[in-house]
Amino acid sequence: MKRKPFVCGNWKLNHNLAATNELIDQIIVGLPANDNVDVAIAPVATVLFSAGAKAKGSKLQIAAQNVFYESQGAFTGEWSVQHLLELGCRYSIVGHSERRQYFHETNESVAHKTKACFAGGLIPIVCVGESLAQREQGQTQNILLEQLTPVLDVLVPENIPQLILAYEPIWAIGTGKSALATEAEEVHSYLRGLLVAQFGSSLAEQARIIYGGSVKAENTTELMNQKNVDGLLVGGASLTAGSFLAIVKECLKRLT
Ligand code: PGA
């Protein structure tokens, strides 16, 4: 099945307001005129208001890097799905490995966040991925199953066509050492199999499974030509318009 590629730039803790505004202008001008690819950026939370306003009416969509699962109350420092929708966000990254590592997110909190996103009308980009040690011990599938099981438990069939899963092997993030396209495909097809087992193939075939970890224009085509690689989550190479747009353009050459 042909799924529309989804490319999201994850800016992490980079770019102030002025730089964000400038970069958004450059990206919008350079986006392909056709609708054959969905493109989003996830800037720092404090600039989302401005980013949402700038992107309004353009082909560029806005994602948050994180969201909390409660909608209101005594949760100092958090923001909800509703707050993000108000700013013009369409997506939120959920469970990035940096949040799991530095901010103690658990498989359960990732599941709560995923559920809250769907309940409130925001599309979650749910991240999973193994460490190098886990891969070397042959634990990749077990780890992914552990990470994904609580998420699968909160999903309902209606969520699946919109779901975006991001496979981000931790050893490939920010290291310059991307997974081989064949390694990515092996994992993506495993992840799709988990969706098929729970929701059946006609729904599972609609979910987008994207890859992240040292993506650049040079490895985009090979990754995107894999059957189950439906897009990319891009960190470092999304920080300048030129390198990000080059990736977006490569995605349009997808064969499958
Ligand atoms: P990277 O980051 O492209 O810089 O490896 C990817 C990510 O963490 O989403």
Tab-separated table of C-alpha atoms and ligand atoms in Angstrom:
chain	number	residue	atom	x	y	z
A	1	MET	CA	0.000	0.000	0.000
A	2	LYS	CA	1.176	3.489	-0.821
A	3	ARG	CA	1.399	5.661	2.258
A	4	LYS	CA	2.105	9.378	1.990
A	5	PRO	CA	5.613	10.089	3.280
A	6	PHE	CA	5.821	12.110	6.490
A	7	VAL	CA	8.968	14.079	7.273
A	8	CYS	CA	9.351	15.837	10.609
A	9	GLY	CA	12.255	18.007	11.696
A	10	ASN	CA	12.962	17.629	15.411
A	11	TRP	CA	14.784	20.791	16.408
A	12	LYS	CA	15.286	19.649	20.002
A	13	LEU	CA	16.704	22.480	22.169
A	14	ASN	CA	17.897	24.602	19.251
A	15	HIS	CA	16.977	27.954	17.651
A	16	ASN	CA	15.589	31.028	19.393
A	17	LEU	CA	12.523	32.951	18.241
A	18	ALA	CA	14.290	34.978	15.570
A	19	ALA	CA	16.089	31.972	14.106
A	20	THR	CA	12.873	29.937	14.167
A	21	ASN	CA	10.965	32.605	12.286
A	22	GLU	CA	13.673	32.915	9.678
A	23	LEU	CA	13.978	29.184	9.187
A	24	ILE	CA	10.223	28.687	8.889
A	25	ASP	CA	10.090	31.324	6.154
A	26	GLN	CA	12.882	29.565	4.280
A	27	ILE	CA	11.282	26.143	4.621
A	28	ILE	CA	7.845	27.313	3.499
A	29	VAL	CA	9.294	28.943	0.390
A	30	GLY	CA	11.264	25.815	-0.481
A	31	LEU	CA	8.572	23.173	0.073
A	32	PRO	CA	7.438	21.195	-2.982
A	33	ALA	CA	4.331	22.635	-4.597
A	34	ASN	CA	2.600	19.243	-4.733
A	35	ASP	CA	0.886	17.406	-1.888
A	36	ASN	CA	2.866	14.187	-2.155
A	37	VAL	CA	4.626	14.550	1.181
A	38	ASP	CA	3.556	15.768	4.644
A	39	VAL	CA	6.180	18.004	6.240
A	40	ALA	CA	6.322	19.172	9.843
A	41	ILE	CA	8.809	20.787	12.193
A	42	ALA	CA	8.967	20.440	15.964
A	43	PRO	CA	10.539	23.608	17.396
A	44	VAL	CA	11.132	24.494	21.053
A	45	ALA	CA	7.853	24.824	22.988
A	46	THR	CA	8.293	28.539	23.739
A	47	VAL	CA	8.230	29.430	20.031
A	48	LEU	CA	5.256	27.263	19.080
A	49	PHE	CA	2.828	30.186	19.195
A	50	SER	CA	4.823	32.119	16.654
A	51	ALA	CA	5.611	29.018	14.587
A	52	GLY	CA	1.927	28.069	14.424
A	53	ALA	CA	0.962	31.564	13.296
A	54	LYS	CA	3.669	31.667	10.632
A	55	ALA	CA	2.870	28.244	9.235
A	56	LYS	CA	-0.884	28.850	9.122
A	57	GLY	CA	-2.214	28.500	5.581
A	58	SER	CA	1.055	26.978	4.324
A	59	LYS	CA	1.952	23.359	3.633
A	60	LEU	CA	4.217	23.265	6.671
A	61	GLN	CA	2.724	21.648	9.753
A	62	ILE	CA	3.793	22.151	13.341
A	63	ALA	CA	4.588	19.495	15.922
A	64	ALA	CA	5.412	19.798	19.610
A	65	GLN	CA	8.322	17.832	21.055
A	66	ASN	CA	6.317	16.762	24.087
A	67	VAL	CA	2.873	16.973	25.675
A	68	PHE	CA	1.309	16.053	29.029
A	69	TYR	CA	-1.609	13.651	29.310
A	70	GLU	CA	-3.841	15.582	31.728
A	71	SER	CA	-5.861	18.455	30.311
A	72	GLN	CA	-5.613	20.782	33.325
A	73	GLY	CA	-4.819	20.984	37.026
A	74	ALA	CA	-1.885	21.196	39.424
A	75	PHE	CA	0.895	20.063	37.062
A	76	THR	CA	3.505	22.810	37.191
A	77	GLY	CA	5.562	23.085	34.056
A	78	GLU	CA	3.361	21.019	31.789
A	79	TRP	CA	1.044	21.732	28.842
A	80	SER	CA	-1.843	19.800	27.428
A	81	VAL	CA	-3.099	18.602	24.073
A	82	GLN	CA	-5.632	21.440	24.094
A	83	HIS	CA	-2.884	24.024	24.628
A	84	LEU	CA	-0.980	22.682	21.654
A	85	LEU	CA	-4.057	22.659	19.419
A	86	GLU	CA	-4.633	26.297	20.337
A	87	LEU	CA	-1.144	27.106	19.040
A	88	GLY	CA	-1.791	25.453	15.698
A	89	CYS	CA	0.014	22.178	16.368
A	90	ARG	CA	-1.160	19.106	14.491
A	91	TYR	CA	1.264	16.595	16.026
A	92	SER	CA	3.280	15.934	19.124
A	93	ILE	CA	6.344	13.753	19.414
A	94	VAL	CA	5.798	11.354	22.309
A	95	GLY	CA	8.405	9.268	24.101
A	96	HIS	CA	11.542	10.410	22.316
A	97	SER	CA	14.510	8.483	23.716
A	98	GLU	CA	16.000	11.714	25.098
A	99	ARG	CA	12.841	12.235	27.129
A	100	ARG	CA	12.935	8.647	28.299
A	101	GLN	CA	16.609	9.002	29.261
A	102	TYR	CA	16.778	12.502	30.794
A	103	PHE	CA	13.202	13.066	31.944
A	104	HIS	CA	12.315	9.574	33.098
A	105	GLU	CA	9.449	8.943	30.715
A	106	THR	CA	8.211	5.403	30.987
A	107	ASN	CA	6.443	3.109	28.570
A	108	GLU	CA	3.293	3.769	30.619
A	109	SER	CA	3.543	7.569	30.494
A	110	VAL	CA	4.158	7.343	26.756
A	111	ALA	CA	0.968	5.291	26.458
A	112	HIS	CA	-1.009	7.852	28.522
A	113	LYS	CA	0.275	10.634	26.312
A	114	THR	CA	-0.585	8.732	23.140
A	115	LYS	CA	-4.106	8.157	24.389
A	116	ALA	CA	-4.526	11.816	25.389
A	117	CYS	CA	-3.356	12.966	21.958
A	118	PHE	CA	-5.888	10.865	20.116
A	119	ALA	CA	-8.658	11.759	22.559
A	120	GLY	CA	-7.980	15.463	22.068
A	121	GLY	CA	-7.380	15.517	18.327
A	122	LEU	CA	-3.578	15.725	18.124
A	123	ILE	CA	-1.614	13.140	16.147
A	124	PRO	CA	1.097	11.458	18.239
A	125	ILE	CA	4.478	10.589	16.766
A	126	VAL	CA	5.293	7.716	19.100
A	127	CYS	CA	9.013	6.966	19.378
A	128	VAL	CA	10.533	3.591	20.149
A	129	GLY	CA	14.069	2.299	19.807
A	130	GLU	CA	16.744	0.115	21.337
A	131	SER	CA	20.204	0.966	22.671
A	132	LEU	CA	23.399	-0.397	21.158
A	133	ALA	CA	23.867	-2.860	24.024
A	134	GLN	CA	20.325	-4.130	23.576
A	135	ARG	CA	20.858	-4.607	19.849
A	136	GLU	CA	24.136	-6.392	20.396
A	137	GLN	CA	22.451	-8.737	22.838
A	138	GLY	CA	19.796	-9.578	20.250
A	139	GLN	CA	17.145	-7.835	22.347
A	140	THR	CA	15.841	-5.370	19.760
A	141	GLN	CA	12.450	-6.981	19.181
A	142	ASN	CA	11.874	-7.672	22.878
A	143	ILE	CA	12.630	-4.066	23.785
A	144	LEU	CA	10.367	-2.690	21.078
A	145	LEU	CA	7.589	-5.029	22.143
A	146	GLU	CA	8.005	-3.882	25.751
A	147	GLN	CA	7.905	-0.230	24.699
A	148	LEU	CA	4.945	-0.647	22.401
A	149	THR	CA	2.683	-3.011	24.345
A	150	PRO	CA	1.217	-0.364	26.702
A	151	VAL	CA	0.714	1.922	23.706
A	152	LEU	CA	-1.077	-0.769	21.702
A	153	ASP	CA	-3.293	-1.374	24.718
A	154	VAL	CA	-4.638	2.178	24.704
A	155	LEU	CA	-5.183	2.443	20.963
A	156	VAL	CA	-8.560	1.827	19.359
A	157	PRO	CA	-9.005	0.804	15.700
A	158	GLU	CA	-10.037	4.343	14.633
A	159	ASN	CA	-6.633	5.635	15.744
A	160	ILE	CA	-4.567	3.397	13.500
A	161	PRO	CA	-4.883	5.164	10.133
A	162	GLN	CA	-3.568	8.361	11.768
A	163	LEU	CA	-0.928	6.776	13.955
A	164	ILE	CA	2.713	7.678	13.355
A	165	LEU	CA	5.286	5.365	14.896
A	166	ALA	CA	8.921	6.454	14.830
A	167	TYR	CA	11.643	3.836	15.016
A	168	GLU	CA	14.705	5.603	16.363
A	169	PRO	CA	17.556	3.301	17.351
A	170	ILE	CA	19.340	5.156	20.155
A	171	TRP	CA	22.740	4.251	18.736
A	172	ALA	CA	21.893	6.113	15.527
A	173	ILE	CA	20.659	9.353	17.088
A	174	GLY	CA	23.108	12.221	16.677
A	175	THR	CA	25.961	9.799	16.044
A	176	GLY	CA	26.258	10.135	12.266
A	177	LYS	CA	25.811	6.370	12.112
A	178	SER	CA	22.391	5.730	10.589
A	179	ALA	CA	20.837	2.281	10.590
A	180	LEU	CA	21.256	0.535	7.266
A	181	ALA	CA	18.112	0.741	5.181
A	182	THR	CA	17.760	-3.035	5.460
A	183	GLU	CA	18.125	-2.891	9.268
A	184	ALA	CA	15.435	-0.224	9.424
A	185	GLU	CA	13.137	-2.245	7.163
A	186	GLU	CA	13.547	-5.340	9.310
A	187	VAL	CA	12.405	-3.431	12.399
A	188	HIS	CA	9.648	-1.518	10.608
A	189	SER	CA	8.197	-4.713	9.250
A	190	TYR	CA	8.299	-6.204	12.757
A	191	LEU	CA	6.473	-3.132	14.103
A	192	ARG	CA	3.884	-3.344	11.329
A	193	GLY	CA	3.409	-7.002	12.216
A	194	LEU	CA	2.531	-6.014	15.784
A	195	LEU	CA	-0.105	-3.629	14.439
A	196	VAL	CA	-1.435	-6.311	12.084
A	197	ALA	CA	-1.707	-8.813	14.938
A	198	GLN	CA	-3.782	-6.420	17.003
A	199	PHE	CA	-5.797	-4.477	14.426
A	200	GLY	CA	-5.761	-6.508	11.220
A	201	SER	CA	-3.873	-5.738	8.068
A	202	SER	CA	-6.217	-3.268	6.386
A	203	LEU	CA	-5.874	-0.835	9.310
A	204	ALA	CA	-2.232	-1.644	10.069
A	205	GLU	CA	-1.277	-0.950	6.467
A	206	GLN	CA	-2.467	2.640	6.874
A	207	ALA	CA	-0.297	3.566	9.870
A	208	ARG	CA	2.920	5.387	9.038
A	209	ILE	CA	6.142	4.024	10.471
A	210	ILE	CA	8.972	6.525	10.133
A	211	TYR	CA	12.682	6.176	10.782
A	212	GLY	CA	14.948	8.522	12.742
A	213	GLY	CA	18.665	8.518	13.531
A	214	SER	CA	21.342	10.362	11.521
A	215	VAL	CA	19.095	10.904	8.526
A	216	LYS	CA	20.549	13.131	5.829
A	217	ALA	CA	19.818	13.699	2.144
A	218	GLU	CA	22.460	11.128	1.201
A	219	ASN	CA	20.753	8.208	2.958
A	220	THR	CA	17.139	9.312	2.446
A	221	THR	CA	16.428	7.599	-0.864
A	222	GLU	CA	17.660	4.230	0.266
A	223	LEU	CA	15.703	4.399	3.512
A	224	MET	CA	12.561	5.620	1.793
A	225	ASN	CA	12.690	2.878	-0.816
A	226	GLN	CA	12.090	0.272	1.866
A	227	LYS	CA	8.574	-1.120	1.873
A	228	ASN	CA	7.749	-0.164	5.455
A	229	VAL	CA	9.673	3.087	5.823
A	230	ASP	CA	7.023	5.778	5.450
A	231	GLY	CA	8.944	8.857	6.434
A	232	LEU	CA	11.690	10.312	8.562
A	233	LEU	CA	12.245	12.031	11.877
A	234	VAL	CA	15.228	14.281	11.343
A	235	GLY	CA	17.308	15.917	14.071
A	236	GLY	CA	20.615	17.555	13.132
A	237	ALA	CA	19.909	17.766	9.409
A	238	SER	CA	16.650	19.646	10.030
A	239	LEU	CA	18.407	22.624	11.612
A	240	THR	CA	19.098	24.390	8.331
A	241	ALA	CA	16.580	24.882	5.548
A	242	GLY	CA	18.927	23.618	2.842
A	243	SER	CA	19.643	20.221	4.379
A	244	PHE	CA	16.040	19.718	5.543
A	245	LEU	CA	14.522	20.616	2.182
A	246	ALA	CA	17.002	18.343	0.423
A	247	ILE	CA	15.648	15.440	2.509
A	248	VAL	CA	12.050	16.396	1.729
A	249	LYS	CA	12.834	16.452	-1.988
A	250	GLU	CA	14.570	13.053	-1.831
A	251	CYS	CA	11.430	11.619	-0.207
A	252	LEU	CA	9.457	12.466	-3.306
A	253	LYS	CA	11.605	10.045	-5.302
A	254	ARG	CA	10.269	7.116	-3.299
A	255	LEU	CA	9.677	4.043	-5.437
A	256	THR	CA	7.273	1.999	-3.340
B	1	PGA	P1	19.510	12.981	14.479
B	1	PGA	O1	18.298	12.973	15.543
B	1	PGA	O2	18.872	13.083	13.105
B	1	PGA	O3	20.317	14.190	14.817
B	1	PGA	O4	20.235	11.701	14.645
B	1	PGA	C1	17.109	12.275	15.294
B	1	PGA	C2	16.157	12.408	16.444
B	1	PGA	O5	16.597	12.365	17.613
B	1	PGA	O6	14.934	12.547	16.248
